[in-house]
Short mmCIF file of N, CA and C and ligand atoms in Angstrom, two decimals:
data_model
loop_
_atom_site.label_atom_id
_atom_site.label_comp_id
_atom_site.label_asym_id
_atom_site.label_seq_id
_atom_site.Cartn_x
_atom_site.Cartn_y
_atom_site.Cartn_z
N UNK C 1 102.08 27.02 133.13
CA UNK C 1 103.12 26.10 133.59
C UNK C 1 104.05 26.82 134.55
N UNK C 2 104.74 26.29 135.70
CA UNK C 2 105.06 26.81 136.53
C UNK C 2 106.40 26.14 136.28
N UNK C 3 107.58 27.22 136.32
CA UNK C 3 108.80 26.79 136.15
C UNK C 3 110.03 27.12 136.85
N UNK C 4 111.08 26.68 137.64
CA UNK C 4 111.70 27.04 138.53
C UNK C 4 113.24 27.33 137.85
N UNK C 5 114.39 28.11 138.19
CA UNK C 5 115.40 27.98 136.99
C UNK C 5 116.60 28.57 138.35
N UNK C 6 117.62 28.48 138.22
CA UNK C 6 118.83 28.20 139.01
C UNK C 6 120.17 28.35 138.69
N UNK C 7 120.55 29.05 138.95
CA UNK C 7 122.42 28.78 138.43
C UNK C 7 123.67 29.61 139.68
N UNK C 8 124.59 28.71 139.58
CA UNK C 8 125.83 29.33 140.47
C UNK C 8 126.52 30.58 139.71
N UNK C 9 127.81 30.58 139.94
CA UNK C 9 128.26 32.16 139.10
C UNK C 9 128.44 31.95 137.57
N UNK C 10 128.92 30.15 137.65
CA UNK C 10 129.37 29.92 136.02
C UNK C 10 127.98 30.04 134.98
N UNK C 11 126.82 30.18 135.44
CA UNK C 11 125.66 30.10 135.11
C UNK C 11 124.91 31.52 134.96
N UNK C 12 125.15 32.23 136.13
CA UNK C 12 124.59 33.18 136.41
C UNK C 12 123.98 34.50 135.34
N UNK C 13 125.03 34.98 134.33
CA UNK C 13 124.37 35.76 133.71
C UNK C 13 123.75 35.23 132.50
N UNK C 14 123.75 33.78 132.12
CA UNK C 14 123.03 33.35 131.49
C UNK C 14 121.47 32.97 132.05
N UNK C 15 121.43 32.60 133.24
CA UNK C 15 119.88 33.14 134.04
C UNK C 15 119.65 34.38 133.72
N UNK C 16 120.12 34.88 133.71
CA UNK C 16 119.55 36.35 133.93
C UNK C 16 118.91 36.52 132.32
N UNK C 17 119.87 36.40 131.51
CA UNK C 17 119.79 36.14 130.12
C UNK C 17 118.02 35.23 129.45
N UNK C 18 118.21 33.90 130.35
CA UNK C 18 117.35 33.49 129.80
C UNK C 18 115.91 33.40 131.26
N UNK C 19 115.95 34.51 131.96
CA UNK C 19 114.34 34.50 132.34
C UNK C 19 113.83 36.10 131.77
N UNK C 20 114.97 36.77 131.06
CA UNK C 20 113.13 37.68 130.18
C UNK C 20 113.62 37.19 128.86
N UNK C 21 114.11 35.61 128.41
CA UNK C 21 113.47 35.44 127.01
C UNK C 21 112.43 34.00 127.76
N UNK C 22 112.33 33.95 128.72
CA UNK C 22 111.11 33.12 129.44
C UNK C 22 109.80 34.15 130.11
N UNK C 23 110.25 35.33 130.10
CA UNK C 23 109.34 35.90 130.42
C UNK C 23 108.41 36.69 129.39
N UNK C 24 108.34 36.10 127.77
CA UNK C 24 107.97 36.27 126.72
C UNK C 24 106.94 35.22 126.89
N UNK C 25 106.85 33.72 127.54
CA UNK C 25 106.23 32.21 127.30
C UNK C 25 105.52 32.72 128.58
N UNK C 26 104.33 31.71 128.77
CA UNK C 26 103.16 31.62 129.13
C UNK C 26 103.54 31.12 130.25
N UNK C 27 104.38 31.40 130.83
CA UNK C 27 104.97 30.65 131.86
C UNK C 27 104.80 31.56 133.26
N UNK C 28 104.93 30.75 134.50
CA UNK C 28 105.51 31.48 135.73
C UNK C 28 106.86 30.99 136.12
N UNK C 29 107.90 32.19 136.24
CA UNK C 29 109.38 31.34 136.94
C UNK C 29 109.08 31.89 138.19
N UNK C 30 110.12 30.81 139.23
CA UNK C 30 110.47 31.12 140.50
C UNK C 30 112.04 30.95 139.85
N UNK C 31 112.52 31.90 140.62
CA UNK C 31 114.51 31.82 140.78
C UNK C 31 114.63 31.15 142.13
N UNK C 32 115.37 30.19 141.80
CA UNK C 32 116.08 29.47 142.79
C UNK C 32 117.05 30.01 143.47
N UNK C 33 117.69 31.02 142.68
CA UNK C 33 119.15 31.66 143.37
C UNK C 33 120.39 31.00 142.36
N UNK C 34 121.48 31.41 142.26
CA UNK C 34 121.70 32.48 143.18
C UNK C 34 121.15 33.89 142.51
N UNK C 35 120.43 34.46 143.79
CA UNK C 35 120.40 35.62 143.12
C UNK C 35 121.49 36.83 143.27
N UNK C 36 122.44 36.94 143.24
CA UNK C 36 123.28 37.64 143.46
C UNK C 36 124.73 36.87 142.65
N UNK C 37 125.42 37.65 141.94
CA UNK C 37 126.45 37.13 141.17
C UNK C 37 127.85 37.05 142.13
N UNK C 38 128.23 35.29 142.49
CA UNK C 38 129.22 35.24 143.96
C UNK C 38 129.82 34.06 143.15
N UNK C 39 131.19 34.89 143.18
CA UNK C 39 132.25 33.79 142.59
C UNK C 39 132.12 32.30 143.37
N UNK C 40 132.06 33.24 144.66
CA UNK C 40 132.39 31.92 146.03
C UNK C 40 131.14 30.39 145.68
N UNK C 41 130.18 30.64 145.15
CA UNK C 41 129.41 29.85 145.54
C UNK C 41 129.32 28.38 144.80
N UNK C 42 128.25 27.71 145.06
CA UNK C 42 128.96 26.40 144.33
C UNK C 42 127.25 26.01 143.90
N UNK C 43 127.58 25.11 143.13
CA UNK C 43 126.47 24.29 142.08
C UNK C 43 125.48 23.71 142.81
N UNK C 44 126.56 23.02 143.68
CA UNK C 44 124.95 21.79 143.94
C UNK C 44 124.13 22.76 144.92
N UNK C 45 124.28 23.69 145.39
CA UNK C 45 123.20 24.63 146.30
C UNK C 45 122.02 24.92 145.15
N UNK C 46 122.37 25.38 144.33
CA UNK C 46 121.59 25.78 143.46
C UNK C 46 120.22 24.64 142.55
N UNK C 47 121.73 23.78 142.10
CA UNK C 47 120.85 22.69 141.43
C UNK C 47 120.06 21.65 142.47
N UNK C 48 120.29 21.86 143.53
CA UNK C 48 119.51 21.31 144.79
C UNK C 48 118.37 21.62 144.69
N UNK C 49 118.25 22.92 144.79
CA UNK C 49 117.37 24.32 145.59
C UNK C 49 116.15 23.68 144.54
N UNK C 50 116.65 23.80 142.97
CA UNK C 50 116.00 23.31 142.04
C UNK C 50 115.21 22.45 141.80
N UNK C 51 115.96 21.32 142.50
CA UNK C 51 115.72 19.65 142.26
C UNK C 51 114.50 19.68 143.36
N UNK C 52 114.35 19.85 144.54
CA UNK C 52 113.79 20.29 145.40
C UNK C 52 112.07 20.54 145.13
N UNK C 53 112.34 21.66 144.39
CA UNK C 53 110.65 22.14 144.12
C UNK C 53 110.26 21.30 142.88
N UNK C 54 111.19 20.78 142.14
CA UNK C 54 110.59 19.68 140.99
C UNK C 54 109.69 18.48 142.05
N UNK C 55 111.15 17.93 142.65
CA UNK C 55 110.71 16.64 143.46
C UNK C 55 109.52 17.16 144.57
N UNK C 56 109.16 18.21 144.93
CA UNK C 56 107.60 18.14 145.31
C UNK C 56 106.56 18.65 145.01
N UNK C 57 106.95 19.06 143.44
CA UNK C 57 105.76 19.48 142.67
C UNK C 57 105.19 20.70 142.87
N UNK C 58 106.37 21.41 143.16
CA UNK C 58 105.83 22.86 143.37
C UNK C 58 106.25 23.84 141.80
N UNK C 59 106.61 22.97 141.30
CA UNK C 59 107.09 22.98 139.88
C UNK C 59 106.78 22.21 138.67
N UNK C 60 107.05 22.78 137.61
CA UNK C 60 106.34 21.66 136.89
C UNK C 60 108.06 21.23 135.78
N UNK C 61 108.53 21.95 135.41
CA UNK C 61 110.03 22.15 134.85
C UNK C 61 111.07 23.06 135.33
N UNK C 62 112.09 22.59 135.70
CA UNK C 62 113.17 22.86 136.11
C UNK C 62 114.44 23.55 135.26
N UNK C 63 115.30 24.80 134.92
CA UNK C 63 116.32 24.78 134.30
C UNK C 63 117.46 25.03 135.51
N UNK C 64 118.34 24.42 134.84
CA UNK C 64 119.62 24.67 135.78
C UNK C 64 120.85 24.90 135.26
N UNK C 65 121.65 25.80 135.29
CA UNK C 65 122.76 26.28 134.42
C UNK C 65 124.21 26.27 135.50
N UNK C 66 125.16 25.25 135.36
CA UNK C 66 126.59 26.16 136.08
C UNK C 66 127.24 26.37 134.63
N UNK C 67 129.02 25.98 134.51
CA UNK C 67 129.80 26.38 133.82
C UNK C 67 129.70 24.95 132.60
N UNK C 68 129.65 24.14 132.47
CA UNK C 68 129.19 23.21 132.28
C UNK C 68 128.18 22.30 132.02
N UNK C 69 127.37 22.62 133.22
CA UNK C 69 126.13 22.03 133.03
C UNK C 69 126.29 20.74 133.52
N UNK C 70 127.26 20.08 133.47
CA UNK C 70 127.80 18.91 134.14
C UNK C 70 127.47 18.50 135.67
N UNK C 71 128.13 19.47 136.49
CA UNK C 71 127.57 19.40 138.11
C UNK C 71 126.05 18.92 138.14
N UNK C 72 125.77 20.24 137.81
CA UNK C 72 123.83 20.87 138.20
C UNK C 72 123.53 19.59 137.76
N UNK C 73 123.61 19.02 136.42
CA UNK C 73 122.74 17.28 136.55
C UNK C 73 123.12 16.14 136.92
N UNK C 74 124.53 16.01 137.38
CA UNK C 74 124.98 15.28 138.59
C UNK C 74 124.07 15.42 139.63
N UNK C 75 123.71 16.81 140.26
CA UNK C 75 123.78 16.84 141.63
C UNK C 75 121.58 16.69 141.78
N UNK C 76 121.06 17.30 140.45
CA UNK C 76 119.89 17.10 140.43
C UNK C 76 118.98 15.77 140.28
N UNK C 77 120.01 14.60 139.43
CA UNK C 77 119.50 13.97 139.12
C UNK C 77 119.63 12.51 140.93
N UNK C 78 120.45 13.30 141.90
CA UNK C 78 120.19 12.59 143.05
C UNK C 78 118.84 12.57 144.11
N UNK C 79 118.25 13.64 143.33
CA UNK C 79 117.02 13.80 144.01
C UNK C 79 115.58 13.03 143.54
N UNK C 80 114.81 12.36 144.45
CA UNK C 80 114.19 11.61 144.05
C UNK C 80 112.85 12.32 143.26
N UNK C 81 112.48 12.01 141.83
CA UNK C 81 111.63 12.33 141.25
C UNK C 81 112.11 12.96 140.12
N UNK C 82 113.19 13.70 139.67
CA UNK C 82 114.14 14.38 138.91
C UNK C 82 114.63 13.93 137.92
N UNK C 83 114.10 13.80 136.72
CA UNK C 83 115.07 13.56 135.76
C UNK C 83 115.38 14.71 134.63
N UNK C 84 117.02 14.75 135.34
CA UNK C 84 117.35 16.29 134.56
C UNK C 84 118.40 15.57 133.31
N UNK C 85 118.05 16.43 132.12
CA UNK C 85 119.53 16.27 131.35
C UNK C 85 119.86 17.11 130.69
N UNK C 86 121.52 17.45 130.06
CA UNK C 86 121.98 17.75 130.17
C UNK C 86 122.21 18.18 128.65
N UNK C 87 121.23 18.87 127.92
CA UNK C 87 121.18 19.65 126.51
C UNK C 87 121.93 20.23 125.89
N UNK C 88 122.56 20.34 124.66
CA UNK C 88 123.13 21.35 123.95
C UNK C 88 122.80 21.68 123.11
N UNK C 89 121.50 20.57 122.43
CA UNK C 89 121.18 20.84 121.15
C UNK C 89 119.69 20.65 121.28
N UNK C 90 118.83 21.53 120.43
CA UNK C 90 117.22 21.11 120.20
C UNK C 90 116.74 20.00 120.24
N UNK C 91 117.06 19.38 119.97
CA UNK C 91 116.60 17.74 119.16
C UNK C 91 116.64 17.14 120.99
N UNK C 92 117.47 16.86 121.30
CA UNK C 92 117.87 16.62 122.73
C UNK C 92 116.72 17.55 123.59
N UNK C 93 116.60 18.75 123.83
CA UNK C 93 116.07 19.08 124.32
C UNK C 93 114.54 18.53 124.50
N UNK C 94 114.03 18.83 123.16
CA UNK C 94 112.49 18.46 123.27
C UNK C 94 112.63 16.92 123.14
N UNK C 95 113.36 16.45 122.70
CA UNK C 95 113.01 14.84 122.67
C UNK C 95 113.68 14.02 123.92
N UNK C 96 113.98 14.82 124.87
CA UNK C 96 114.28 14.63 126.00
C UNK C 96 112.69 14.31 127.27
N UNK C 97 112.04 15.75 126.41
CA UNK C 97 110.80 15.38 127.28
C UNK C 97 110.16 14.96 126.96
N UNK C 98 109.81 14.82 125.38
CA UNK C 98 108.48 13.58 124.78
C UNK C 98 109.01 12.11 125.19
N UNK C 99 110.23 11.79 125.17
CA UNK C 99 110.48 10.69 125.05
C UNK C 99 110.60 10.00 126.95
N UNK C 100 111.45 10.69 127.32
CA UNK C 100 112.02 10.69 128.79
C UNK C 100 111.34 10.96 129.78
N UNK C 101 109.92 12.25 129.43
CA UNK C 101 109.75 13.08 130.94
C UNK C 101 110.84 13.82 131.63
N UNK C 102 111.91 14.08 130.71
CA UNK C 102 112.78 15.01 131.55
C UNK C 102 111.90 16.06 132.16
N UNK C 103 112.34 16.13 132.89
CA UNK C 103 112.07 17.53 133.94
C UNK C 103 112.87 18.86 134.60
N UNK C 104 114.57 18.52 134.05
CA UNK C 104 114.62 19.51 134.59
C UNK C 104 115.78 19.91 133.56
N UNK C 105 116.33 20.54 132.84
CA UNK C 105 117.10 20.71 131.87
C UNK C 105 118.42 21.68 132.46
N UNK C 106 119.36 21.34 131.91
CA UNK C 106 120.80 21.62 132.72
C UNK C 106 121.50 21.97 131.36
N UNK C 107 122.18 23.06 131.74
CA UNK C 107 122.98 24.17 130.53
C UNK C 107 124.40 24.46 130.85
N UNK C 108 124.97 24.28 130.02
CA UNK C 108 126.62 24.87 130.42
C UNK C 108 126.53 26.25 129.71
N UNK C 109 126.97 27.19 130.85
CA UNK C 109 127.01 28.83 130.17
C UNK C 109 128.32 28.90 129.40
N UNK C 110 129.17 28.07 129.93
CA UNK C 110 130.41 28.34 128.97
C UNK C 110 130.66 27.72 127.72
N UNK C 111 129.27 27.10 127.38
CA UNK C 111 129.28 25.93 126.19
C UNK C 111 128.56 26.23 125.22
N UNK C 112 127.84 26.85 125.54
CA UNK C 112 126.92 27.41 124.68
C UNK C 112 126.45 29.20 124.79
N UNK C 113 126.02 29.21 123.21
CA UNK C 113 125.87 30.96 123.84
C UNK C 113 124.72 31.63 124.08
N UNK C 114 124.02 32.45 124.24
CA UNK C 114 123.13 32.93 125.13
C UNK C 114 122.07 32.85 123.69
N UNK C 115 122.40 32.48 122.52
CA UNK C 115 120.63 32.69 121.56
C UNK C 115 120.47 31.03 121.63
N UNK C 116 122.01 30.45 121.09
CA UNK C 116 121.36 29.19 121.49
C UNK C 116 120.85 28.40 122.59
N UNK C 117 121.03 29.13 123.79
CA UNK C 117 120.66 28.72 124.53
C UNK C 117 119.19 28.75 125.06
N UNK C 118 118.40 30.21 124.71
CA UNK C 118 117.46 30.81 124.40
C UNK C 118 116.34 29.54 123.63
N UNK C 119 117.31 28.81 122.24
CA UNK C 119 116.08 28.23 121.45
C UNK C 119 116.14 27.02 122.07
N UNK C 120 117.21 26.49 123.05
CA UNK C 120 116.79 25.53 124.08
C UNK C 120 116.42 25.27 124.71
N UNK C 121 116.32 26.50 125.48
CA UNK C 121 114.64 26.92 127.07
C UNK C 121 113.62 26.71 126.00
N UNK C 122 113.47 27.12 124.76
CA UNK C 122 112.34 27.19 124.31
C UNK C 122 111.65 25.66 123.78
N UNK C 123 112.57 25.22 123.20
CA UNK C 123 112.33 23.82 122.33
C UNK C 123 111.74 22.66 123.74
N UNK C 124 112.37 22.90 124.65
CA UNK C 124 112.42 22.05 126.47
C UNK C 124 111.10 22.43 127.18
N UNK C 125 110.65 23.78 127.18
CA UNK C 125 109.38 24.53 127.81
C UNK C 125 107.74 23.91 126.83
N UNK C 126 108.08 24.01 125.70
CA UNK C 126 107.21 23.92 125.06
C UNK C 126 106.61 22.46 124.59
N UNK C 127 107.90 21.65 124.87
CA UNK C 127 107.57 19.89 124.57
C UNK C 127 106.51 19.33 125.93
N UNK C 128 105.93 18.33 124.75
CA UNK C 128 105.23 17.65 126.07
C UNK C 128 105.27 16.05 126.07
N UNK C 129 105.05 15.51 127.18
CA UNK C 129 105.45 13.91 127.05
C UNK C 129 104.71 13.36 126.10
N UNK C 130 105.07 12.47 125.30
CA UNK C 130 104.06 12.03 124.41
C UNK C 130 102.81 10.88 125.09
N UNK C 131 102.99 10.17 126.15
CA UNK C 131 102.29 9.27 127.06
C UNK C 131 101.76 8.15 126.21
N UNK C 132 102.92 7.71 125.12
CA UNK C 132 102.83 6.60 124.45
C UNK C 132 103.17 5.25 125.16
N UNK C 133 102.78 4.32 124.85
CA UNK C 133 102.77 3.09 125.98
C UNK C 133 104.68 2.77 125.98
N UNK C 134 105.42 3.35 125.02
CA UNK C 134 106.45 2.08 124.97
C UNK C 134 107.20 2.95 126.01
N UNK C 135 106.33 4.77 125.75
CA UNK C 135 107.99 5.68 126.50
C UNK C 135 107.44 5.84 128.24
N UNK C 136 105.89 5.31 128.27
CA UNK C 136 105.87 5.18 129.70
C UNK C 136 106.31 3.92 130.19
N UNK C 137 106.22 2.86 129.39
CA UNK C 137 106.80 1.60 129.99
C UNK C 137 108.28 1.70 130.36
N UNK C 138 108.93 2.01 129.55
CA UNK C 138 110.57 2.83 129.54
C UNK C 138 110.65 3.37 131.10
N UNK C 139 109.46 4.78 130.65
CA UNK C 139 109.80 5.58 131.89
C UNK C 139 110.09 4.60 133.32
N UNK C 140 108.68 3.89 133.20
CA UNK C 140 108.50 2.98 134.56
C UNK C 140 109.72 2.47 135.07
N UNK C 141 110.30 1.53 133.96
CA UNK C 141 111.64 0.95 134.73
C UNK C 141 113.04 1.44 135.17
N UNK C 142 112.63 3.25 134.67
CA UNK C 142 113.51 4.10 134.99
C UNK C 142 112.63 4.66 136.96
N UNK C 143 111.60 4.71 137.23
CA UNK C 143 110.72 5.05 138.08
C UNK C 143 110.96 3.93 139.26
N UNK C 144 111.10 2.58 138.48
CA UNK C 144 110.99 1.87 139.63
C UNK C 144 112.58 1.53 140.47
N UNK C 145 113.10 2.35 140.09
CA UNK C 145 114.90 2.38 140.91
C UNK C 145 114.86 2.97 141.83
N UNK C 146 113.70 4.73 142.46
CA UNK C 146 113.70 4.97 143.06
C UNK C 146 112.82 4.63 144.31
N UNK C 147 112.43 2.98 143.85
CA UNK C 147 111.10 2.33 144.85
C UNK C 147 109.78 2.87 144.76
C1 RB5 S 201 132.26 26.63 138.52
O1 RB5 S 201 133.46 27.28 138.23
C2 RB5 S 201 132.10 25.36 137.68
O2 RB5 S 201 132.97 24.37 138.11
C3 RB5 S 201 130.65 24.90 137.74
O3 RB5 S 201 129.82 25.94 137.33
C4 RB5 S 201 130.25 23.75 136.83
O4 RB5 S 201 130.85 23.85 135.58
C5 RB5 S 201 130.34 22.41 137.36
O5 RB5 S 201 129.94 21.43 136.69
#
């Protein structure tokens, strides 16, 4: 599975944090950036950069972390194909993607702390859609807003 992950400064050392407990999973990451820790910089570059390789499938799951977590799925979920949300807890996480197809999962570093955050990349990486008729019918009329 190919996975892309992202954060501004409020985010930042929790990326760092959580791509070598992703680099334990069967996974490939790309870093979106920032790679360099810059007060100056801002969210939606990042959660863009993110949203980006989801919406053309150069990805298969997305994480995105600012201070909050708030921005990054504001600014991801404007991109067409993207449905990011906005986790704090397990249950949410994976039943985000059996149920939803989330795709791109969004973390507040200041909200949570770096193990729980850890069993939330994990619980989010490892779910899979269930492709039951009621949660693709669901999905659809969530699908058909973006034409
Ligand atoms: C940056 O200080 C902070 O505003 C940003 O990371 C995020 O929390 C926005 O939602």
């Amino acid at each position: 599975m190919k996975v892309v992950i992202g954060a501004d400064h409020g985010g930042f050392e929790l990326k760092e944090y959580l791509k070598k407990v992703i680099s334990g999973m069967d996974v490939e990451l790309t870093d979106a950036g920032n790679l360099v820790y810059d007060t100056k910089d801002d969210y939606p570059d990042f959660a863009i950069a993110v949203a980006k390789i989801i919406s053309e499938k150069k990805a298969d799951k997305g994480i995105i972390i600012c201070g909050s977590g708030v921005g990054a799925c504001i600014a991801a979920n404007k991109v067409k194909g993207v449905r990011a949300g906005l986790c704090h807890d397990t249950y949410s996480a994976h039943q985000g993607v059996e149920h939803d197809d989330m795709n791109v999962l969004c973390l507040g570093a200041r909200v949570v702390g770096t193990e729980v955050a850890g069993e939330l990349v994990k619980s989010y990486l490892l779910a899979k859609f269930s492709g039951e008729e009621r949660h693709k019918r669901r999905l659809q009329k969530v699908l058909d807003l973006e034409g």
